[in-house]
Each structure stands twice: as structure tokens, then as C-alpha cells.
Coordinates of C-alpha atoms and ligand atoms in Angstrom, one line a residue:
X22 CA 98.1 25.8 124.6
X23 CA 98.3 29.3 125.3
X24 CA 101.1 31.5 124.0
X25 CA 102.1 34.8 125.4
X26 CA 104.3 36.7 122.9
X27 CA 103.7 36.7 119.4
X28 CA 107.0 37.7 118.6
X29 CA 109.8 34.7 116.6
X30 CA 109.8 32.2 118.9
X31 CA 106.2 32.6 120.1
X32 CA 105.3 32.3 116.3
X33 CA 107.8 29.5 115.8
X34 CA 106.0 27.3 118.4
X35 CA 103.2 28.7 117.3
X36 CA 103.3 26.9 113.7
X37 CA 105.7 23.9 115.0
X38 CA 102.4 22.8 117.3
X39 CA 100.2 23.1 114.3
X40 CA 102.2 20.9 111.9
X41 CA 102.5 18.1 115.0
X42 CA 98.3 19.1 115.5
X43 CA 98.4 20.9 118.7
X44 CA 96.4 23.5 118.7
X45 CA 98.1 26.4 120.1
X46 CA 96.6 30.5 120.7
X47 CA 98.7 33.3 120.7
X48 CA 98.6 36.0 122.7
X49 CA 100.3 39.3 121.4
X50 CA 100.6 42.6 123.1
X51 CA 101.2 44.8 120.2
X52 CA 98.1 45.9 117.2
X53 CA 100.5 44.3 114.6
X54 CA 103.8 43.1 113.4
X55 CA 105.1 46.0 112.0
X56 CA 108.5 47.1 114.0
X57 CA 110.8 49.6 112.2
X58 CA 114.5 49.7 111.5
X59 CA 115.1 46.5 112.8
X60 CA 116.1 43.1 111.0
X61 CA 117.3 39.6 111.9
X62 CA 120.6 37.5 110.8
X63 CA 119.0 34.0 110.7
X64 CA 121.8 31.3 110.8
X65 CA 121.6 27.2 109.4
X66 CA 120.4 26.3 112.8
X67 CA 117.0 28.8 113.1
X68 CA 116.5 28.3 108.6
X69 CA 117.0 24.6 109.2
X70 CA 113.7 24.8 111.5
X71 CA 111.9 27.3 109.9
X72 CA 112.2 25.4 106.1
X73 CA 111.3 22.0 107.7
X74 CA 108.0 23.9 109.1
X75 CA 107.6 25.1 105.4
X76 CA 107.9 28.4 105.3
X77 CA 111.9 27.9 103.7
X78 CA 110.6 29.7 99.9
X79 CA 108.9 32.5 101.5
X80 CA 111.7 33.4 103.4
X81 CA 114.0 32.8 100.9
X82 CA 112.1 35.6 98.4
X83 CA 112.3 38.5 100.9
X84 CA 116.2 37.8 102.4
X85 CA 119.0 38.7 101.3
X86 CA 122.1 35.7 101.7
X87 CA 125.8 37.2 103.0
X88 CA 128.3 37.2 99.9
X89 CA 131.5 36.7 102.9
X90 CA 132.1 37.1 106.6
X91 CA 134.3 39.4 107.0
X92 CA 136.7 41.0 109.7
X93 CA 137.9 44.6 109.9
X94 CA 140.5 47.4 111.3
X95 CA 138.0 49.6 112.7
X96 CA 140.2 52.7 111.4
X97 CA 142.0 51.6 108.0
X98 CA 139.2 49.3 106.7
X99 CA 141.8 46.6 105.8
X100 CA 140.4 42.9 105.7
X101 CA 141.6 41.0 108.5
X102 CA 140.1 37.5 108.2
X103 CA 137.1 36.8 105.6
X104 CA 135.3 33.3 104.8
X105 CA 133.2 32.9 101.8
X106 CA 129.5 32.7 102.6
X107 CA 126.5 32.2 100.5
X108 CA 126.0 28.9 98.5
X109 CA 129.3 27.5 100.3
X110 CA 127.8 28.0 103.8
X111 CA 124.6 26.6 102.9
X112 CA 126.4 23.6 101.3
X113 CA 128.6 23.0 104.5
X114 CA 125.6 23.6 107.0
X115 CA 122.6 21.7 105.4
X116 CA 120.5 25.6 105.5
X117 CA 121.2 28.9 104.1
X118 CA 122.1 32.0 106.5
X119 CA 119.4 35.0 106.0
X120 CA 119.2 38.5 106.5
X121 CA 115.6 39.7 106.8
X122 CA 113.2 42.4 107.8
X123 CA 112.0 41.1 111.4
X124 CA 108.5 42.7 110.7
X125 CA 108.9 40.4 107.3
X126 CA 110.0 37.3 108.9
X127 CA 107.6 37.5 112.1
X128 CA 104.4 37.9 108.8
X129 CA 105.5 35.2 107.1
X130 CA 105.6 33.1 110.3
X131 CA 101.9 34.5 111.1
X132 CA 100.5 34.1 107.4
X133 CA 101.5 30.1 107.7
X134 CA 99.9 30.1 111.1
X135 CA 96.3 29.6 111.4
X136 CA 94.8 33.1 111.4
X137 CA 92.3 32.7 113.8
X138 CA 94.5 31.6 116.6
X139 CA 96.5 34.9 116.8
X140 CA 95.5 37.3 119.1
X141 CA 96.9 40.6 118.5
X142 CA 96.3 43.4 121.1
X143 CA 96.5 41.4 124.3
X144 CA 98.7 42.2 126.7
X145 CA 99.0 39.3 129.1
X146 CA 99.1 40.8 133.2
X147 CA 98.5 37.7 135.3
X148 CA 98.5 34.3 135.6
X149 CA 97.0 31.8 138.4
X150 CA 96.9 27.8 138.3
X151 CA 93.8 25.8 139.0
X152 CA 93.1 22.1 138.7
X153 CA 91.9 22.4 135.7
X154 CA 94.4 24.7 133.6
X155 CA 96.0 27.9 134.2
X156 CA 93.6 30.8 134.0
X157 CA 95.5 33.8 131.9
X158 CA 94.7 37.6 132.1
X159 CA 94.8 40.3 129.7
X160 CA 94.8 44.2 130.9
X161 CA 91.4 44.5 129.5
X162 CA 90.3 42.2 131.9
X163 CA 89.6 39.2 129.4
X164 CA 90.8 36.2 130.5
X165 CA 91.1 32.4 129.0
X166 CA 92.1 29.0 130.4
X167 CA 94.6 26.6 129.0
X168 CA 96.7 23.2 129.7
X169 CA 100.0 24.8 129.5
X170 CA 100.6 28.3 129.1
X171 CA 104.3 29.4 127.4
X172 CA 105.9 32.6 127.9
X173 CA 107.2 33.8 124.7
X174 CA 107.2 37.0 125.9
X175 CA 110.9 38.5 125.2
X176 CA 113.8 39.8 127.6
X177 CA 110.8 41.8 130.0
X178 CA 108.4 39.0 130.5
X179 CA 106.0 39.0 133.0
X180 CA 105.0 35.1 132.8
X181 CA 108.7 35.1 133.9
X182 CA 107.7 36.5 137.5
X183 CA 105.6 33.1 137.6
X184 CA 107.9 31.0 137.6
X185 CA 110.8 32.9 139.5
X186 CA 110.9 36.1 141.9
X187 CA 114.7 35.9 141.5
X188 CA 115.4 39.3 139.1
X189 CA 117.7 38.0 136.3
X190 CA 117.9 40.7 133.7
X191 CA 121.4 42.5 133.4
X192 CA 122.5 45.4 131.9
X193 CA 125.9 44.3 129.4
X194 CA 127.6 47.5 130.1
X195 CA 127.4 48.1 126.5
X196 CA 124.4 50.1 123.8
X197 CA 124.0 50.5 120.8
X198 CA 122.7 52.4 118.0
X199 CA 121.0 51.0 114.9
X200 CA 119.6 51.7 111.5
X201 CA 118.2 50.3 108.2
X202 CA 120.6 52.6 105.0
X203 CA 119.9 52.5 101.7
X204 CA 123.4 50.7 100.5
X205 CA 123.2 53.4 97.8
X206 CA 124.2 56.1 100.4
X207 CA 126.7 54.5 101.2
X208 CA 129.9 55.0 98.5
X209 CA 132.9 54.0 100.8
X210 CA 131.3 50.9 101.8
X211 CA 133.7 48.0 100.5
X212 CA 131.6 44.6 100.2
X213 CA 128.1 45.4 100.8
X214 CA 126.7 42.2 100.1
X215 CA 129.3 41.1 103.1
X216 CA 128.3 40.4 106.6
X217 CA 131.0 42.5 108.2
X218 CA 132.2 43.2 111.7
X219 CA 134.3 46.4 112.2
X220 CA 136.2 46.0 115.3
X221 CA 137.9 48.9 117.7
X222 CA 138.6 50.2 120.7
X223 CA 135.6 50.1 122.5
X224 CA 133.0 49.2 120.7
X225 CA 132.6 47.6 117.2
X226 CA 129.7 47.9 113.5
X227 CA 128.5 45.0 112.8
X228 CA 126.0 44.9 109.1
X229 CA 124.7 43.0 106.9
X230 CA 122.5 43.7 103.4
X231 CA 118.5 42.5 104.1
X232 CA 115.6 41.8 101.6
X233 CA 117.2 42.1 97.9
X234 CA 120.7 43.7 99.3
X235 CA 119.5 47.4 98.5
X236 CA 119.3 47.7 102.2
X237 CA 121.6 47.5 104.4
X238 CA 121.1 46.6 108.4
X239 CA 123.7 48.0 111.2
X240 CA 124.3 48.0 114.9
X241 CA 126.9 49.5 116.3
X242 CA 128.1 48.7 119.9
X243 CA 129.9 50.8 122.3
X244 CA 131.4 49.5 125.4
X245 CA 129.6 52.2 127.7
X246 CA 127.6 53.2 129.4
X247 CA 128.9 51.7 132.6
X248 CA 125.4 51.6 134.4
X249 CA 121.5 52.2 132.5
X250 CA 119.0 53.9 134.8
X251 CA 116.4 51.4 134.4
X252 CA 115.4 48.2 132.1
X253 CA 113.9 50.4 129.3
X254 CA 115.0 49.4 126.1
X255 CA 116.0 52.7 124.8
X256 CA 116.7 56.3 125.7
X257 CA 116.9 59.3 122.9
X258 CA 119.8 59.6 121.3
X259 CA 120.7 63.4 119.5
X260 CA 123.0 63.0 116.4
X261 CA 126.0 64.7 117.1
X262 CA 126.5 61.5 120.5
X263 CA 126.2 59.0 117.6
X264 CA 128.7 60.3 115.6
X265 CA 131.0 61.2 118.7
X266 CA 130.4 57.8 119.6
X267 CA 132.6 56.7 116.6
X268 CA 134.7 60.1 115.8
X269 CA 137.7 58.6 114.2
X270 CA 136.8 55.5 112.2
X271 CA 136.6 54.7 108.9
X272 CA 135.0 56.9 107.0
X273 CA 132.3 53.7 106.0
X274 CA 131.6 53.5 109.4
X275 CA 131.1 57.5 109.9
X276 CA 128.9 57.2 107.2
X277 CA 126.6 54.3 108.2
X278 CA 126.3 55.3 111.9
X279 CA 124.8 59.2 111.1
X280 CA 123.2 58.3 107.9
X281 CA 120.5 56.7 110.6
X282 CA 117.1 58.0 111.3
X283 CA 116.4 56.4 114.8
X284 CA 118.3 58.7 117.0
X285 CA 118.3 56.2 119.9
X286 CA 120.3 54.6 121.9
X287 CA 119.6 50.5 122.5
X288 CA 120.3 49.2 125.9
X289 CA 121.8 45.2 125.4
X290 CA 120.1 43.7 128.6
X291 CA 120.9 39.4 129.1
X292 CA 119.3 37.4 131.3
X293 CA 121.3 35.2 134.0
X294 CA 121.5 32.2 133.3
X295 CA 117.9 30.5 134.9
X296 CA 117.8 27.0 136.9
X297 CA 113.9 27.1 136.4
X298 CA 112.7 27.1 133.2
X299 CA 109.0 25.9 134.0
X300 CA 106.6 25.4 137.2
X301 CA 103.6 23.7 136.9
X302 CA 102.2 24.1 133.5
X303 CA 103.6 27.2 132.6
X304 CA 107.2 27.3 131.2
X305 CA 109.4 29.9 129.7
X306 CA 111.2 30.1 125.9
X307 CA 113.6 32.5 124.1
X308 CA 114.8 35.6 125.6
X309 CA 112.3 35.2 128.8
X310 CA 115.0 32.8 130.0
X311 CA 117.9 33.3 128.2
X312 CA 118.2 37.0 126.5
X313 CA 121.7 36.9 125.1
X314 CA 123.9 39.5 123.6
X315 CA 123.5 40.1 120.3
X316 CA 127.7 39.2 118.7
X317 CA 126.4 35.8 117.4
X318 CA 123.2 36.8 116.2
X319 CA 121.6 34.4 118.4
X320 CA 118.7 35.2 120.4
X321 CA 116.5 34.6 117.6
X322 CA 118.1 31.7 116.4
X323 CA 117.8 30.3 119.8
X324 CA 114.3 31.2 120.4
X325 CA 113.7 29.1 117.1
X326 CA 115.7 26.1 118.8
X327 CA 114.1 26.2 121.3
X328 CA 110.8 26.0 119.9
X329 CA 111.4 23.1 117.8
X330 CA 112.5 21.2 121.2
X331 CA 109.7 22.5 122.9
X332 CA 106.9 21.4 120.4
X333 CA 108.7 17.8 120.0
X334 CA 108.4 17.6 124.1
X335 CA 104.8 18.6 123.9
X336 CA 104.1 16.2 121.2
X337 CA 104.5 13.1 123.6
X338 CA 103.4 14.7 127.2
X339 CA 100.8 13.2 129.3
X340 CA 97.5 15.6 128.7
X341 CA 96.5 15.6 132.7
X342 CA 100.2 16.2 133.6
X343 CA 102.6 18.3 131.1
X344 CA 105.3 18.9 133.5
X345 CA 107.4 15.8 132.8
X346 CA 107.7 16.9 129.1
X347 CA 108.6 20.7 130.2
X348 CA 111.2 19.4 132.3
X349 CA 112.8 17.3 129.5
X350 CA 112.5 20.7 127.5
X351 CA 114.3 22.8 129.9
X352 CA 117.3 19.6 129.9
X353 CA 117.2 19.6 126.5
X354 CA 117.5 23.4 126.0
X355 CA 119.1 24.7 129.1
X356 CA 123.0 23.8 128.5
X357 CA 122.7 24.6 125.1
X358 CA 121.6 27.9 125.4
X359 CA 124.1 28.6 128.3
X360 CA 127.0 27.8 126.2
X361 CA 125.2 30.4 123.1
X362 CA 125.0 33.0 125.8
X363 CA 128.7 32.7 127.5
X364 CA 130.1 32.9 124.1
X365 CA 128.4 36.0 123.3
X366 CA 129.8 37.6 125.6
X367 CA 133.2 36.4 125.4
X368 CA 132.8 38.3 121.9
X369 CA 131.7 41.3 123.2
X370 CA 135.0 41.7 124.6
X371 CA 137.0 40.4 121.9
X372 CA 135.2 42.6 119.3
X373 CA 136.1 45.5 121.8
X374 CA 139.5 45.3 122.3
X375 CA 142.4 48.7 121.6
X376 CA 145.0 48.3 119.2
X377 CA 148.0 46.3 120.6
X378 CA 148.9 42.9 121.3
X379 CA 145.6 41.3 122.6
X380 CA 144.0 42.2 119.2
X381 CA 147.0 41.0 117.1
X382 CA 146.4 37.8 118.8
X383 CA 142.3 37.5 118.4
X384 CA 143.0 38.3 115.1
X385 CA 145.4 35.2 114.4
X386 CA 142.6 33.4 116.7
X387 CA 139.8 34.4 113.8
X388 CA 141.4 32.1 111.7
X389 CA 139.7 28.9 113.6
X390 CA 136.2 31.1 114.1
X391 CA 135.0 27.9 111.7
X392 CA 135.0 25.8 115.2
X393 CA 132.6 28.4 116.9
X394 CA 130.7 28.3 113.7
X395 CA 130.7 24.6 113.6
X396 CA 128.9 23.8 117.2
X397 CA 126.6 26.8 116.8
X398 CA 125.5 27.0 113.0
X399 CA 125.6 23.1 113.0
X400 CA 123.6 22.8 115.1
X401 CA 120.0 20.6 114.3
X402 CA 117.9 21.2 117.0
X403 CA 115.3 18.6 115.9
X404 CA 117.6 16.1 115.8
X405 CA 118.5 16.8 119.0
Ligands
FAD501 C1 120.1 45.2 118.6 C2 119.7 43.7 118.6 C3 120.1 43.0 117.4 C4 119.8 41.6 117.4 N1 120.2 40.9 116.3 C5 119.9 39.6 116.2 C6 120.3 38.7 115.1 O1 120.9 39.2 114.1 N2 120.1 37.4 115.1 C7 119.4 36.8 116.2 O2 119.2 35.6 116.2 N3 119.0 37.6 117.3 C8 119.3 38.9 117.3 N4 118.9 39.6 118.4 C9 118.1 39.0 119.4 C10 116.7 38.7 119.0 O3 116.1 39.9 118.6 C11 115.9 38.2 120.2 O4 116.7 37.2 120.9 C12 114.7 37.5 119.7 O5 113.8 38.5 119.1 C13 114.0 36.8 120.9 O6 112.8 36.3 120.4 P1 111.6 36.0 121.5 O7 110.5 35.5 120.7 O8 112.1 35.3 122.6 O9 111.2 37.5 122.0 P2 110.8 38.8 121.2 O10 111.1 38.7 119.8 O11 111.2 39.9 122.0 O12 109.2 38.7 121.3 C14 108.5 38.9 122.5 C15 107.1 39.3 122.1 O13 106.3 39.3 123.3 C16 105.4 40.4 123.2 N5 105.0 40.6 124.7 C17 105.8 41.1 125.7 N6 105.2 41.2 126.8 C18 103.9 40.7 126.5 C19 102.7 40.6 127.4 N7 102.7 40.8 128.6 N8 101.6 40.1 126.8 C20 101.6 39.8 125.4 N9 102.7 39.9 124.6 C21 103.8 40.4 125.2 C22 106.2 41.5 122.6 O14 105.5 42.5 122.1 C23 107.0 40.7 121.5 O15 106.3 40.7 120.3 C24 119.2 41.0 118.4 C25 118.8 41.7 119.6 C26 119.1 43.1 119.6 C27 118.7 43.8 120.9

């Protein structure tokens, strides 16, 4: 098995072959796991995986658990809906909900995974089948052969172009900025141990605390620009646009959105939905086939899933002919992951809405957010 993308779900399946004795290489671009600024809200259904592959303690050490959920005026701060979180989510979901350093959470996975099966510093460029395998290409002209090659390799794959010509990544319409902030800088913050989402006209700050809860984690959405030149991730970003970008709200929102140091701004790209998941031996998982927006805090959670399902199918596929199981993967997974993605963005637009009716409405409507939580959070992937 051959894994391009060393990134969550790549390292997922990575350690969920191991544990069912399939060995399994992977194949990352970057010189290390090391990405700054950036953490991960992991809900029951991704920690439900990742303690059952036993790497549950570890994780538990460096994350920090949400105190509430809570929903907020994006101008006067008040509470609009809250749910407790912590030890009563875990007890109603089976698996705690994280926040966690991504560079920690992608180490962890890697320090559990046999050492000498991840490749760092290969960047995968082409792929051909043979009889035999399917021969894999790295820009330094090294190559390998393996039964079944997954692409693991994130919302701009290129084992994608293998298995489809059809161009399936989409700009939202929406960017973001983001930042890690010390929660000391940030006195008007009310709740910092809260996941909170702050919602407005046009955009909306989502945070939550990471590691022991001294740091705090934000992104913060706005509903433009209407078009993005190209698919790069992210363009520069000078101060003065982030805090124009949210000129008006309350003041712990000011605060959090220019206290950041990466002066970016984050395209959200999804991925249509994808009839093929697989061809041949090669086959597709996480954001290569499904990139999602972000207003779940999915895509990682559903790279996990998907992982899981994916190393279960492998477990009982024929040796000389794999694609049976991949095709029971992609049923398995492909619904699923649809109904994750459609929902995200029904949220972005909820989470956007002006003052006025509409919003006076979604808010009653937050009362019931348990259901969404229910099929999405509750959620047990292996099981399934
Ligand atoms: C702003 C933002 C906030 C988010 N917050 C959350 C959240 O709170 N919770 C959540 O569940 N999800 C969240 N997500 C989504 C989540 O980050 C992704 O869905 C998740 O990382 C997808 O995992 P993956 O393994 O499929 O891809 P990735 O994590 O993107 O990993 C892909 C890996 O492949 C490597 N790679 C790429 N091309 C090649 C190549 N040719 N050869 C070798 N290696 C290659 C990359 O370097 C990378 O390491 C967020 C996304 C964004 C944009």
C-alpha cells in the first residue's frame, strides 16, 4: 500500500492498516509536520477512531476540551443559544471533542506509526498502472510500485487527476483569516474555554481554546470575495483589510481578528461532490474527494471516517484484485460525506445572515442544533 499525503487522514489510514497488519508507506511532500497557526476541532466521531487506534491519552494530554458551545450577536456579544460541552458531550457521544495543534495531532499520529514507513520529502507527480501494481513517481524521479495506491493528498491532489479529468474544486465565495492568540491578550473575551461562533452580517468568528486552553484558535469568515483568481490557498493580507473586514463588532472580536500575526487571507475551496471515488487500484480519501467547508469542523473528522472505512474494506479484499473492496469503500463513504458537505454549507449561509427576521428565526432554529449534532457527532464509523 502506498499513501500519498501524509497529512490526518493519510496518517489515520496510515496507523488503522498497521493495527489490521497491512503494511502501508507514506508518501509526504513536505520536510516535516510542522504547520503554523493552524489547529483542528476534532469531534466524537474522528476521537472515537483515533482512541480505538490507541493514540486516545496522547491526544488527550496536548488538547484542550470545549467548556460550552455557544452562539453569539456578532455586535452586542449577548449569548444566543449555549449547550454544555466537556464531560456531558463525551458522556452523550461515547468520545470527547478536542481542540488541538494540527502539527501536534498529525506527530502523535506519526510517532504511533512505524517510523520507517514515512516518507517525508516526496512529492508524488505521476502515476501509471501495470499488471503488476501501480508504478508511483516522485519529482526527484524516484519511483516505487504498489497493490493499491491511496490519494491522501488534500483539496489539490494530483492522484485525483487519475481517477477523473472532470475539474471539481470550487471556490465558496467566502475567505478567511486565521490565527493562534494567547487567551491572555484577549481581556473582553467572555468564555474562553467556550467553542463560540459569532454570527453577523456577512461573515461570522468562529474559536475555540487548543492545548491547555492558554491558546486560543480563530477563523473568521467573510462572505466575499465573489470570485479568487486561482486555486492558491492564500493571498497576503495587510492589517488594516483584516480589521476593516470586521469594523463594527464586538470589541472581542476586533480584538482576536488584528491581534493575529499571519496577515493572510485563506481561500475556502470544496470539492463537488465526486461519482468516482477509485479506478483500478488507486482510490481517493478525505479532502481529494470531498473538501468541505470548514462550519462543522469536518473535513478532518471526515478524512478520519473515512480512513477507518477504508482500512476495514482493505482488510477483506482479494490481494490480485482490490477494486471490489474500494468500491464498497466509496458506497460506504460516499453518501455520508455528501450529506457532511451539503450541510456545511447550508451553515455558511445561516452563520452569515443581517440582522432581521431570517436570523431571528435561525436563532429559535439553534435550539434543535442537538439533531445536526446527533447524525454527525454520533456517528461510529467502524460500526458502520
Ligand atoms: C481554515 C480551515 C479550518 C478548518 N478547521 C477544521 C476543523 O476544525 N475540524 C475539521 O475536522 N476540519 C477542519 N478543516 C478541514 C481540514 O483541515 C481538512 O479537511 C483536513 O485536513 C483534510 O485532511 P486530508 O488528510 O484529506 O488532507 P490534508 O490534511 O490537506 O493533507 C494532505 C497532505 O498531502 C500532502 N500532499 C499534497 N500533495 C502531495 C503530493 N503530490 N505528494 C505528496 N504529498 C502531497 C500535503 O502536504 C498534506 O500534508 C479546516 C479547513 C480549513 C481550510
Amino acid at each position: 500500500m502506498a499513501i500519498v499525503g501524509g497529512g490526518i487522514g493519510g496518517l489515520t489510514l496510515a496507523l488503522s492498516l498497521q493495527s489490521r497488519g497491512i503494511a502501508a508507506d507514506v508518501y509526504e511532500q513536505a520536510s516535516g509536520f510542522h504547520e503554523v497557526g493552524a489547529a483542528v476541532a476534532l469531534s466524537a466521531n474522528g476521537t472515537r477512531v483515533l482512541r480505538d487506534l490507541g493514540v486516545g491519552d496522547r491526544l488527550d494530554i496536548c488538547s484542550a476540551v470545549p467548556t460550552e458551545l455557544i452562539y453569539r450577536h456578532w455586535r452586542d456579544g449577548r449569548r444566543l443559544r449555549a449547550f454544555e460541552a466537556g464531560e456531558t458531550y463525551e458522556k452523550r457521544f461515547g468520545a470527547p471533542y478536542y481542540g488541538v495543534h494540527r502539527a501536534d495531532l498529525q506527530q502523535i499520529l506519526v510517532a504511533a506509526c512505524d517510523p520507517e514507513r514515512v516518507h517525508l520529502g516526496h512529492r508524488a507527480v505521476d502515476l501509471t498502472e501495470a499488471a503488476d501494481g501501480v508504478r508511483l513517481t516522485f519529482a526527484d524521479g524516484r519511483a516505487v510500485t504498489a497493490d493499491v495506491v491511496v490519494g491522501a493528498d488534500g483539496v489539490h491532489s494530483t492522484v485525483r487527476s487519475h481517477i477523473t479529468d472532470t475539474d471539481t474544486l470550487r471556490y465558496s465565495g467566502t475567505s478567511g483569516f486565521r490565527g493562534l492568540i494567547p487567551a491572555e491578550q484577549l481581556p473582553n473575551l467572555p468564555d474562553p474555554g467556550a467553542i463560540q461562533f459569532w454570527m453577523g452580517p456577512g461573515g461570522h468568528l468562529l474559536h475555540y481554546p487548543i492545548g491547555g486552553g492558554e491558546l486560543i484558535n480563530f477563523l473568521a469568515v467573510r462572505h466575499e470575495p465573489e470570485t479568487w483568481p486561482d486555486s492558491a490557498w492564500a493571498r497576503p493580507a495587510p492589517p488594516e483589510e483584516i480589521a476593516a473586514a470586521f469594523g463594527g463588532w464586538h470589541p472581542a472580536v476586533v480584538d482576536m481578528v488584528t491581534a493575529t500575526s499571519i496577515h493572510q487571507r485563506w481561500a475556502l475551496f470544496t470539492q463537488d461532490p465526486s461519482n468516482r471515488w477509485h479506478r483500478g487500484r488507486v482510490v481517493l480519501l478525505g479532502d481529494a474527494v470531498h473538501a468541505m467547508l470548514p462550519h462543522h469542523g469536518q473535513g478532518a473528522n471526515q478524512s478520519i471516517e473515512d480512513a477507518a472505512v477504508l482500512a476495514a474494506c482493505l482488510t477483506e479484499a482479494d490481494g490480485d484484485d482490490p477494486s471490489a473492496a474500494l468500491g464498497r469503500y466509496e458506497r460506504l463513504r460516499r453518501t455520508r460525506t455528501r450529506q457532511v458537505q451539503r450541510s456545511s454549507w447550508v451553515a455558511s449561509d445561516l452563520l452569515h445572515l443581517p440582522d432581521g427576521p431570517e436570523a431571528e428565526q435561525r436563532d429559535r432554529n439553534l435550539a434543535t442544533i442537538d439533531e445536526t449534532l446527533d447524525w454527525i457527532h454520533g456517528y461510529d464509523a467502524t460500526a458502520a
